[in-house]
Amino acid sequence: MGLYDIIFYLFAIITIASAVVVVNSKNIVHAAFSMLLTFFGVSGIYVLLGADFLAVVQIMVYVGGILILLLFGVMLTNKIVSVDIRSGSIQVIPAIIALGAFAAILFSIMTSTNWKSESFEIPTTTSVELGNLLMSQYVLIFELLAILLLVAMIGAASIARRDKE
Amino acid sequence: MEVGLNHFLTVSVALFSLGLYGVVTRKNAVMVLMGVELILNSANINFVAFSRFGNFGIDGQLYALFVIILAAAEAAIALAIVLNIYKTFVNVNIDEINNLKE
């Protein structure tokens, strides 16, 4: 077992274990902070797959943006005086049974499929190639996503705006 | 055993199932959003893994980048909606919210 394998298992365990905490923790703030570990684990997996730029973007956007947004959501939708930032679960047993079966089906499909698996030489830095693709082949999607982000920003601001009474 | 494509896909399967479990069992709407983020992350792992082992170039990484951007937009909109629900119903437990209008 080489160093690559050991690091992979480490990141996989971090990701899965903290994801289990996210979906089971009663305290929403604990769940949000353990989500941080999940994102770091996924980012490490990206690095192992040779996607260095994506790993940095994952940390910047998810940890720096989405997680902060979720924490704001938690704090704005719970009364601070009541301190009780707790949230229960419903129908745990049926969900465990159904999703266990679902995961088993996915896993068996995955192992029985003969995936095309040929490794190729990953460029040492992917950002140059990603930038070239973004400005040539995928320029339309790039522009559309820019418009989408603008629309989402205006839409979110206008939905959450407080009406003048 | 050498770490290959199947190992990464296994992590992705586990993350997807956990995310779906969070979506269907949690009461708080913010927790449901966290489940959705886990699902998007598992899809992203698939994209990057196939791009690494499938010899398609690095287009898969670009698609993962697009998914991250969409996730950011989705989180902003969804939290605005959750704030509106809180203004109307005073809590965000999605099992108690069963009418569209007061």
Short mmCIF file of N, CA, C and O in Angstrom, two decimals, chain A residues 13-142:
data_model
loop_
_atom_site.label_atom_id
_atom_site.label_comp_id
_atom_site.label_asym_id
_atom_site.label_seq_id
_atom_site.Cartn_x
_atom_site.Cartn_y
_atom_site.Cartn_z
N ILE A 13 -12.13 8.64 4.69
CA ILE A 13 -12.70 8.46 6.03
C ILE A 13 -13.16 9.80 6.60
O ILE A 13 -14.25 9.91 7.17
N ILE A 14 -12.32 10.85 6.41
CA ILE A 14 -12.72 12.18 6.89
C ILE A 14 -14.04 12.60 6.24
O ILE A 14 -14.98 13.04 6.92
N THR A 15 -14.14 12.42 4.92
CA THR A 15 -15.34 12.85 4.20
C THR A 15 -16.57 12.12 4.70
O THR A 15 -17.57 12.73 5.08
N ILE A 16 -16.49 10.78 4.71
CA ILE A 16 -17.68 10.00 5.05
C ILE A 16 -18.07 10.22 6.51
O ILE A 16 -19.25 10.44 6.83
N ALA A 17 -17.08 10.20 7.42
CA ALA A 17 -17.40 10.31 8.85
C ALA A 17 -18.05 11.65 9.14
O ALA A 17 -19.05 11.74 9.87
N SER A 18 -17.50 12.73 8.55
CA SER A 18 -18.09 14.02 8.87
C SER A 18 -19.44 14.18 8.18
O SER A 18 -20.33 14.85 8.71
N ALA A 19 -19.64 13.51 7.03
CA ALA A 19 -20.97 13.56 6.40
C ALA A 19 -21.99 12.84 7.27
O ALA A 19 -23.14 13.28 7.39
N VAL A 20 -21.57 11.74 7.93
CA VAL A 20 -22.48 11.05 8.85
C VAL A 20 -22.88 11.99 9.99
O VAL A 20 -24.04 12.07 10.38
N VAL A 21 -21.89 12.74 10.51
CA VAL A 21 -22.20 13.69 11.59
C VAL A 21 -23.16 14.76 11.09
O VAL A 21 -24.10 15.14 11.79
N VAL A 22 -22.96 15.23 9.83
CA VAL A 22 -23.83 16.28 9.29
C VAL A 22 -25.28 15.83 9.30
O VAL A 22 -26.16 16.56 9.73
N VAL A 23 -25.54 14.61 8.82
CA VAL A 23 -26.94 14.21 8.69
C VAL A 23 -27.52 13.70 10.00
O VAL A 23 -28.74 13.56 10.12
N ASN A 24 -26.68 13.43 11.03
CA ASN A 24 -27.24 12.88 12.27
C ASN A 24 -27.21 13.84 13.44
O ASN A 24 -27.95 13.64 14.40
N SER A 25 -26.38 14.87 13.38
CA SER A 25 -26.23 15.75 14.54
C SER A 25 -27.52 16.50 14.83
O SER A 25 -28.18 17.00 13.92
N LYS A 26 -27.87 16.55 16.11
CA LYS A 26 -29.10 17.25 16.49
C LYS A 26 -28.90 18.77 16.43
O LYS A 26 -29.83 19.51 16.16
N ASN A 27 -27.68 19.20 16.72
CA ASN A 27 -27.40 20.63 16.75
C ASN A 27 -27.02 21.11 15.35
O ASN A 27 -26.10 20.58 14.73
N ILE A 28 -27.74 22.10 14.85
CA ILE A 28 -27.52 22.52 13.47
C ILE A 28 -26.14 23.15 13.30
O ILE A 28 -25.48 22.98 12.27
N VAL A 29 -25.67 23.88 14.34
CA VAL A 29 -24.37 24.54 14.21
C VAL A 29 -23.26 23.49 14.15
O VAL A 29 -22.32 23.60 13.36
N HIS A 30 -23.39 22.41 14.95
CA HIS A 30 -22.41 21.33 14.86
C HIS A 30 -22.42 20.71 13.47
O HIS A 30 -21.36 20.41 12.90
N ALA A 31 -23.62 20.53 12.91
CA ALA A 31 -23.72 19.95 11.57
C ALA A 31 -23.01 20.84 10.56
O ALA A 31 -22.26 20.35 9.70
N ALA A 32 -23.21 22.17 10.70
CA ALA A 32 -22.58 23.09 9.74
C ALA A 32 -21.07 23.02 9.85
O ALA A 32 -20.36 23.01 8.84
N PHE A 33 -20.55 22.93 11.09
CA PHE A 33 -19.09 22.90 11.21
C PHE A 33 -18.53 21.56 10.76
O PHE A 33 -17.41 21.51 10.24
N SER A 34 -19.27 20.49 10.92
CA SER A 34 -18.71 19.22 10.45
C SER A 34 -18.81 19.13 8.92
O SER A 34 -18.04 18.41 8.28
N MET A 35 -19.73 19.94 8.35
CA MET A 35 -19.77 20.06 6.90
C MET A 35 -18.47 20.66 6.36
O MET A 35 -18.02 20.32 5.26
N LEU A 36 -17.86 21.54 7.15
CA LEU A 36 -16.55 22.09 6.79
C LEU A 36 -15.54 20.98 6.53
O LEU A 36 -14.82 20.98 5.54
N LEU A 37 -15.53 19.98 7.45
CA LEU A 37 -14.60 18.85 7.29
C LEU A 37 -14.94 18.06 6.03
O LEU A 37 -14.03 17.59 5.33
N THR A 38 -16.24 17.90 5.75
CA THR A 38 -16.62 17.17 4.54
C THR A 38 -16.06 17.86 3.31
O THR A 38 -15.48 17.22 2.42
N PHE A 39 -16.20 19.20 3.27
CA PHE A 39 -15.70 19.92 2.10
C PHE A 39 -14.19 19.81 1.99
O PHE A 39 -13.65 19.68 0.89
N PHE A 40 -13.50 19.85 3.13
CA PHE A 40 -12.04 19.68 3.07
C PHE A 40 -11.68 18.30 2.56
O PHE A 40 -10.73 18.14 1.77
N GLY A 41 -12.40 17.28 3.00
CA GLY A 41 -12.12 15.93 2.53
C GLY A 41 -12.32 15.79 1.04
O GLY A 41 -11.50 15.20 0.33
N VAL A 42 -13.43 16.36 0.55
CA VAL A 42 -13.71 16.30 -0.89
C VAL A 42 -12.62 17.04 -1.66
O VAL A 42 -12.16 16.59 -2.72
N SER A 43 -12.18 18.16 -1.09
CA SER A 43 -11.12 18.92 -1.74
C SER A 43 -9.82 18.10 -1.82
O SER A 43 -9.12 18.13 -2.84
N GLY A 44 -9.53 17.35 -0.74
CA GLY A 44 -8.35 16.49 -0.79
C GLY A 44 -8.48 15.41 -1.84
O GLY A 44 -7.50 15.06 -2.53
N ILE A 45 -9.71 14.88 -2.01
CA ILE A 45 -9.92 13.88 -3.05
C ILE A 45 -9.70 14.47 -4.43
O ILE A 45 -9.12 13.84 -5.32
N TYR A 46 -10.11 15.74 -4.63
CA TYR A 46 -9.84 16.41 -5.90
C TYR A 46 -8.33 16.49 -6.15
O TYR A 46 -7.88 16.29 -7.28
N VAL A 47 -7.57 16.82 -5.11
CA VAL A 47 -6.12 16.91 -5.28
C VAL A 47 -5.57 15.56 -5.71
O VAL A 47 -4.75 15.45 -6.62
N LEU A 48 -6.06 14.48 -5.07
CA LEU A 48 -5.59 13.14 -5.44
C LEU A 48 -5.94 12.80 -6.87
O LEU A 48 -5.26 12.01 -7.52
N LEU A 49 -7.04 13.38 -7.39
CA LEU A 49 -7.43 13.11 -8.77
C LEU A 49 -6.76 14.07 -9.74
O LEU A 49 -7.11 14.10 -10.92
N GLY A 50 -5.84 14.88 -9.27
CA GLY A 50 -5.11 15.76 -10.17
C GLY A 50 -5.82 17.03 -10.53
O GLY A 50 -5.48 17.67 -11.51
N ALA A 51 -6.83 17.43 -9.74
CA ALA A 51 -7.58 18.65 -10.05
C ALA A 51 -7.23 19.71 -9.02
O ALA A 51 -8.01 19.98 -8.11
N ASP A 52 -6.07 20.32 -9.17
CA ASP A 52 -5.61 21.25 -8.13
C ASP A 52 -6.45 22.52 -8.10
O ASP A 52 -6.83 23.00 -7.04
N PHE A 53 -6.75 23.07 -9.30
CA PHE A 53 -7.54 24.32 -9.35
C PHE A 53 -8.91 24.11 -8.72
O PHE A 53 -9.39 24.92 -7.93
N LEU A 54 -9.52 22.96 -9.06
CA LEU A 54 -10.85 22.67 -8.54
C LEU A 54 -10.82 22.54 -7.02
O LEU A 54 -11.77 22.97 -6.34
N ALA A 55 -9.74 21.98 -6.47
CA ALA A 55 -9.65 21.83 -5.02
C ALA A 55 -9.64 23.20 -4.35
O ALA A 55 -10.33 23.42 -3.34
N VAL A 56 -8.89 24.15 -4.93
CA VAL A 56 -8.84 25.49 -4.34
C VAL A 56 -10.20 26.16 -4.46
O VAL A 56 -10.67 26.80 -3.52
N VAL A 57 -10.84 25.99 -5.65
CA VAL A 57 -12.17 26.60 -5.83
C VAL A 57 -13.16 26.01 -4.84
O VAL A 57 -13.99 26.73 -4.26
N GLN A 58 -13.05 24.70 -4.62
CA GLN A 58 -13.96 24.04 -3.67
C GLN A 58 -13.84 24.68 -2.30
O GLN A 58 -14.84 25.02 -1.67
N ILE A 59 -12.61 24.88 -1.83
CA ILE A 59 -12.44 25.47 -0.50
C ILE A 59 -12.93 26.92 -0.50
O ILE A 59 -13.64 27.34 0.41
N MET A 60 -12.58 27.67 -1.55
CA MET A 60 -12.96 29.09 -1.56
C MET A 60 -14.47 29.26 -1.63
O MET A 60 -15.04 30.04 -0.87
N VAL A 61 -15.12 28.55 -2.56
CA VAL A 61 -16.55 28.77 -2.76
C VAL A 61 -17.37 28.10 -1.67
O VAL A 61 -18.24 28.72 -1.06
N TYR A 62 -17.06 26.82 -1.38
CA TYR A 62 -17.90 26.12 -0.42
C TYR A 62 -17.65 26.59 1.00
O TYR A 62 -18.57 26.99 1.71
N VAL A 63 -16.39 26.56 1.43
CA VAL A 63 -16.11 26.94 2.83
C VAL A 63 -16.28 28.44 3.01
O VAL A 63 -16.87 28.91 3.97
N GLY A 64 -15.74 29.22 2.03
CA GLY A 64 -15.80 30.67 2.20
C GLY A 64 -17.15 31.27 1.88
O GLY A 64 -17.48 32.33 2.36
N GLY A 65 -17.94 30.60 1.04
CA GLY A 65 -19.20 31.19 0.63
C GLY A 65 -20.42 30.46 1.14
O GLY A 65 -21.17 30.97 1.96
N ILE A 66 -20.60 29.22 0.66
CA ILE A 66 -21.85 28.52 0.92
C ILE A 66 -22.01 28.20 2.40
O ILE A 66 -23.09 28.37 2.98
N LEU A 67 -20.92 27.79 3.04
CA LEU A 67 -21.03 27.41 4.45
C LEU A 67 -21.37 28.63 5.31
O LEU A 67 -22.19 28.53 6.23
N ILE A 68 -20.74 29.78 4.98
CA ILE A 68 -21.06 31.00 5.73
C ILE A 68 -22.52 31.37 5.53
O ILE A 68 -23.23 31.75 6.46
N LEU A 69 -22.97 31.21 4.27
CA LEU A 69 -24.37 31.50 3.96
C LEU A 69 -25.30 30.60 4.76
O LEU A 69 -26.30 31.06 5.33
N LEU A 70 -24.94 29.30 4.86
CA LEU A 70 -25.77 28.37 5.62
C LEU A 70 -25.79 28.75 7.10
O LEU A 70 -26.83 28.69 7.75
N LEU A 71 -24.62 29.16 7.61
CA LEU A 71 -24.58 29.56 9.03
C LEU A 71 -25.45 30.79 9.27
O LEU A 71 -26.14 30.87 10.28
N PHE A 72 -25.41 31.74 8.31
CA PHE A 72 -26.30 32.88 8.43
C PHE A 72 -27.74 32.42 8.42
O PHE A 72 -28.57 32.93 9.19
N GLY A 73 -28.05 31.46 7.55
CA GLY A 73 -29.41 30.93 7.50
C GLY A 73 -29.82 30.34 8.84
O GLY A 73 -30.94 30.57 9.31
N VAL A 74 -28.90 29.58 9.47
CA VAL A 74 -29.22 28.99 10.78
C VAL A 74 -29.48 30.10 11.79
O VAL A 74 -30.46 30.07 12.54
N MET A 75 -28.62 31.11 11.79
CA MET A 75 -28.73 32.12 12.84
C MET A 75 -29.93 33.04 12.61
O MET A 75 -30.49 33.57 13.57
N LEU A 76 -30.31 33.27 11.35
CA LEU A 76 -31.44 34.17 11.10
C LEU A 76 -32.77 33.47 11.26
O LEU A 76 -33.79 34.13 11.36
N THR A 77 -32.80 32.13 11.26
CA THR A 77 -34.08 31.45 11.36
C THR A 77 -34.27 30.77 12.70
O THR A 77 -35.11 29.91 12.83
N ASN A 78 -33.46 31.13 13.69
CA ASN A 78 -33.70 30.58 15.03
C ASN A 78 -33.68 31.74 16.00
O ASN A 78 -32.87 32.65 15.87
N LYS A 79 -34.55 31.68 16.98
CA LYS A 79 -34.56 32.76 17.96
C LYS A 79 -33.31 32.65 18.82
O LYS A 79 -33.03 31.60 19.39
N ILE A 80 -32.54 33.72 18.90
CA ILE A 80 -31.31 33.69 19.67
C ILE A 80 -31.62 33.48 21.14
O ILE A 80 -30.90 32.78 21.85
N VAL A 81 -32.74 34.05 21.61
CA VAL A 81 -33.07 33.93 23.04
C VAL A 81 -33.36 32.51 23.43
O VAL A 81 -33.06 32.08 24.54
N SER A 82 -33.90 31.73 22.50
CA SER A 82 -34.31 30.39 22.90
C SER A 82 -33.15 29.40 22.88
O SER A 82 -33.32 28.26 23.27
N VAL A 83 -31.93 29.82 22.42
CA VAL A 83 -30.70 29.06 22.48
C VAL A 83 -30.83 27.66 21.87
O VAL A 83 -29.86 27.10 21.38
N ASP A 84 -32.04 27.16 21.82
CA ASP A 84 -32.24 25.76 21.44
C ASP A 84 -32.13 25.62 19.93
O ASP A 84 -33.14 25.58 19.23
N ILE A 85 -30.91 25.58 19.41
CA ILE A 85 -30.74 25.44 17.97
C ILE A 85 -30.70 23.95 17.64
O ILE A 85 -29.67 23.40 17.28
N ARG A 86 -31.81 23.31 17.84
CA ARG A 86 -31.85 21.87 17.63
C ARG A 86 -32.88 21.53 16.57
O ARG A 86 -33.82 22.26 16.34
N SER A 87 -32.68 20.43 15.96
CA SER A 87 -33.60 20.03 14.92
C SER A 87 -33.69 18.52 14.91
O SER A 87 -32.69 17.83 14.95
N GLY A 88 -34.92 18.01 14.88
CA GLY A 88 -35.08 16.57 14.94
C GLY A 88 -35.09 15.94 13.56
O GLY A 88 -34.94 16.59 12.55
N SER A 89 -35.24 14.62 13.57
CA SER A 89 -35.37 13.88 12.33
C SER A 89 -36.70 13.15 12.35
O SER A 89 -37.24 12.84 13.41
N ILE A 90 -37.25 12.89 11.18
CA ILE A 90 -38.48 12.12 11.12
C ILE A 90 -38.26 10.91 10.24
O ILE A 90 -37.44 10.93 9.32
N GLN A 91 -38.98 9.83 10.55
CA GLN A 91 -38.98 8.61 9.74
C GLN A 91 -37.57 8.13 9.46
O GLN A 91 -37.18 7.89 8.31
N VAL A 92 -36.81 7.95 10.55
CA VAL A 92 -35.41 7.56 10.39
C VAL A 92 -35.30 6.12 9.90
O VAL A 92 -34.53 5.81 8.98
N ILE A 93 -36.08 5.20 10.50
CA ILE A 93 -35.95 3.77 10.18
C ILE A 93 -36.30 3.49 8.71
O ILE A 93 -35.50 2.85 8.00
N PRO A 94 -37.48 3.96 8.22
CA PRO A 94 -37.75 3.71 6.79
C PRO A 94 -36.70 4.31 5.88
O PRO A 94 -36.33 3.70 4.86
N ALA A 95 -36.21 5.49 6.25
CA ALA A 95 -35.21 6.13 5.40
C ALA A 95 -33.93 5.32 5.38
O ALA A 95 -33.31 5.15 4.32
N ILE A 96 -33.51 4.79 6.55
CA ILE A 96 -32.28 3.99 6.58
C ILE A 96 -32.45 2.75 5.71
O ILE A 96 -31.56 2.40 4.91
N ILE A 97 -33.61 2.09 5.83
CA ILE A 97 -33.84 0.87 5.04
C ILE A 97 -33.82 1.19 3.55
O ILE A 97 -33.09 0.58 2.76
N ALA A 98 -34.60 2.22 3.16
CA ALA A 98 -34.71 2.55 1.73
C ALA A 98 -33.37 2.97 1.16
O ALA A 98 -32.96 2.50 0.09
N LEU A 99 -32.66 3.84 1.89
CA LEU A 99 -31.42 4.36 1.33
C LEU A 99 -30.29 3.35 1.43
O LEU A 99 -29.39 3.36 0.58
N GLY A 100 -30.36 2.43 2.41
CA GLY A 100 -29.39 1.33 2.43
C GLY A 100 -29.54 0.47 1.20
O GLY A 100 -28.56 0.13 0.53
N ALA A 101 -30.81 0.15 0.86
CA ALA A 101 -31.06 -0.63 -0.34
C ALA A 101 -30.60 0.13 -1.57
O ALA A 101 -29.97 -0.44 -2.48
N PHE A 102 -30.89 1.44 -1.59
CA PHE A 102 -30.51 2.27 -2.74
C PHE A 102 -29.00 2.28 -2.93
O PHE A 102 -28.49 2.09 -4.04
N ALA A 103 -28.28 2.46 -1.79
CA ALA A 103 -26.82 2.51 -1.88
C ALA A 103 -26.27 1.15 -2.34
O ALA A 103 -25.33 1.09 -3.12
N ALA A 104 -26.91 0.05 -1.85
CA ALA A 104 -26.45 -1.28 -2.26
C ALA A 104 -26.63 -1.48 -3.75
O ALA A 104 -25.76 -2.03 -4.44
N ILE A 105 -27.79 -1.00 -4.29
CA ILE A 105 -28.04 -1.13 -5.72
C ILE A 105 -27.00 -0.34 -6.52
O ILE A 105 -26.40 -0.84 -7.48
N LEU A 106 -26.79 0.92 -6.09
CA LEU A 106 -25.79 1.75 -6.79
C LEU A 106 -24.43 1.08 -6.77
O LEU A 106 -23.73 1.03 -7.79
N PHE A 107 -24.08 0.53 -5.59
CA PHE A 107 -22.75 -0.07 -5.44
C PHE A 107 -22.61 -1.30 -6.34
O PHE A 107 -21.58 -1.50 -6.99
N SER A 108 -23.69 -2.12 -6.38
CA SER A 108 -23.59 -3.33 -7.19
C SER A 108 -23.53 -2.99 -8.68
O SER A 108 -22.81 -3.62 -9.45
N ILE A 109 -24.30 -1.93 -9.08
CA ILE A 109 -24.20 -1.50 -10.49
C ILE A 109 -22.78 -1.04 -10.79
O ILE A 109 -22.20 -1.37 -11.83
N MET A 110 -22.22 -0.29 -9.81
CA MET A 110 -20.89 0.27 -10.02
C MET A 110 -19.85 -0.83 -10.18
O MET A 110 -19.00 -0.78 -11.07
N THR A 111 -19.93 -1.87 -9.31
CA THR A 111 -18.91 -2.92 -9.37
C THR A 111 -19.11 -3.83 -10.57
O THR A 111 -18.14 -4.40 -11.08
N SER A 112 -20.38 -3.97 -11.04
CA SER A 112 -20.59 -4.90 -12.15
C SER A 112 -20.33 -4.25 -13.50
O SER A 112 -20.21 -4.95 -14.50
N THR A 113 -20.28 -2.92 -13.53
CA THR A 113 -20.01 -2.25 -14.81
C THR A 113 -18.52 -2.26 -15.11
O THR A 113 -17.71 -2.04 -14.22
N ASN A 114 -18.22 -2.49 -16.35
CA ASN A 114 -16.82 -2.51 -16.75
C ASN A 114 -16.42 -1.11 -17.23
O ASN A 114 -16.52 -0.78 -18.40
N TRP A 115 -16.03 -0.26 -16.25
CA TRP A 115 -15.73 1.13 -16.62
C TRP A 115 -14.45 1.18 -17.44
O TRP A 115 -13.51 0.43 -17.22
N LYS A 116 -14.48 2.11 -18.38
CA LYS A 116 -13.24 2.41 -19.11
C LYS A 116 -12.29 3.09 -18.14
O LYS A 116 -12.63 4.12 -17.57
N SER A 117 -11.15 2.47 -17.89
CA SER A 117 -10.27 3.02 -16.87
C SER A 117 -8.85 3.04 -17.38
O SER A 117 -8.08 2.13 -17.15
N GLU A 118 -8.52 4.10 -18.13
CA GLU A 118 -7.14 4.22 -18.57
C GLU A 118 -6.62 5.55 -18.06
O GLU A 118 -7.20 6.61 -18.28
N SER A 119 -5.55 5.47 -17.33
CA SER A 119 -4.99 6.68 -16.75
C SER A 119 -4.24 7.44 -17.83
O SER A 119 -3.66 6.85 -18.73
N PHE A 120 -4.29 8.76 -17.75
CA PHE A 120 -3.48 9.53 -18.69
C PHE A 120 -2.67 10.54 -17.89
O PHE A 120 -2.90 10.74 -16.71
N GLU A 121 -1.76 11.13 -18.58
CA GLU A 121 -0.84 12.04 -17.90
C GLU A 121 -1.58 13.33 -17.54
O GLU A 121 -2.03 14.07 -18.42
N ILE A 122 -1.78 13.58 -16.25
CA ILE A 122 -2.42 14.82 -15.82
C ILE A 122 -1.40 15.93 -15.93
O ILE A 122 -0.26 15.77 -15.50
N PRO A 123 -1.76 17.06 -16.55
CA PRO A 123 -0.82 18.17 -16.58
C PRO A 123 -0.53 18.65 -15.15
O PRO A 123 -1.40 18.59 -14.29
N THR A 124 0.70 19.08 -14.93
CA THR A 124 1.08 19.42 -13.55
C THR A 124 0.21 20.53 -12.99
O THR A 124 -0.10 20.54 -11.82
N THR A 125 -0.16 21.48 -13.82
CA THR A 125 -1.12 22.48 -13.36
C THR A 125 -2.26 22.55 -14.35
O THR A 125 -2.05 22.61 -15.56
N THR A 126 -3.49 22.46 -13.84
CA THR A 126 -4.64 22.39 -14.74
C THR A 126 -5.23 23.74 -15.04
O THR A 126 -6.09 23.85 -15.90
N SER A 127 -4.79 24.79 -14.33
CA SER A 127 -5.50 26.06 -14.47
C SER A 127 -5.33 26.65 -15.87
O SER A 127 -6.28 27.25 -16.39
N VAL A 128 -4.15 26.47 -16.48
CA VAL A 128 -3.95 27.01 -17.84
C VAL A 128 -4.91 26.34 -18.81
O VAL A 128 -5.61 27.01 -19.59
N GLU A 129 -4.97 25.02 -18.73
CA GLU A 129 -5.82 24.30 -19.67
C GLU A 129 -7.30 24.61 -19.43
O GLU A 129 -8.07 24.78 -20.38
N LEU A 130 -7.68 24.70 -18.14
CA LEU A 130 -9.07 25.04 -17.83
C LEU A 130 -9.41 26.42 -18.36
O LEU A 130 -10.49 26.64 -18.92
N GLY A 131 -8.48 27.37 -18.20
CA GLY A 131 -8.74 28.72 -18.69
C GLY A 131 -8.88 28.74 -20.20
O GLY A 131 -9.78 29.40 -20.74
N ASN A 132 -8.03 27.98 -20.89
CA ASN A 132 -8.14 27.94 -22.36
C ASN A 132 -9.47 27.35 -22.79
O ASN A 132 -10.12 27.88 -23.70
N LEU A 133 -9.90 26.25 -22.14
CA LEU A 133 -11.18 25.65 -22.49
C LEU A 133 -12.33 26.61 -22.23
O LEU A 133 -13.26 26.73 -23.01
N LEU A 134 -12.24 27.32 -21.10
CA LEU A 134 -13.32 28.22 -20.69
C LEU A 134 -13.47 29.37 -21.68
O LEU A 134 -14.56 29.88 -21.89
N MET A 135 -12.36 29.78 -22.29
CA MET A 135 -12.41 30.92 -23.20
C MET A 135 -12.59 30.51 -24.64
O MET A 135 -12.68 31.35 -25.53
N SER A 136 -12.59 29.16 -24.93
CA SER A 136 -12.76 28.78 -26.33
C SER A 136 -14.00 27.91 -26.49
O SER A 136 -15.04 28.37 -26.96
N GLN A 137 -13.91 26.66 -26.01
CA GLN A 137 -14.98 25.71 -26.31
C GLN A 137 -16.23 25.97 -25.47
O GLN A 137 -17.35 25.78 -25.92
N TYR A 138 -16.01 26.45 -24.23
CA TYR A 138 -17.14 26.57 -23.31
C TYR A 138 -17.49 28.02 -23.02
O TYR A 138 -18.04 28.33 -21.99
N VAL A 139 -17.17 28.91 -23.96
CA VAL A 139 -17.35 30.33 -23.66
C VAL A 139 -18.83 30.67 -23.51
O VAL A 139 -19.20 31.51 -22.67
N LEU A 140 -19.70 29.96 -24.24
CA LEU A 140 -21.14 30.25 -24.13
C LEU A 140 -21.65 29.91 -22.74
O LEU A 140 -22.37 30.69 -22.11
N ILE A 141 -21.26 28.70 -22.25
CA ILE A 141 -21.70 28.29 -20.91
C ILE A 141 -21.16 29.26 -19.87
O ILE A 141 -21.86 29.63 -18.92
N PHE A 142 -19.92 29.71 -20.08
CA PHE A 142 -19.29 30.64 -19.16
C PHE A 142 -20.11 31.93 -19.05
O PHE A 142 -20.45 32.39 -17.95
#
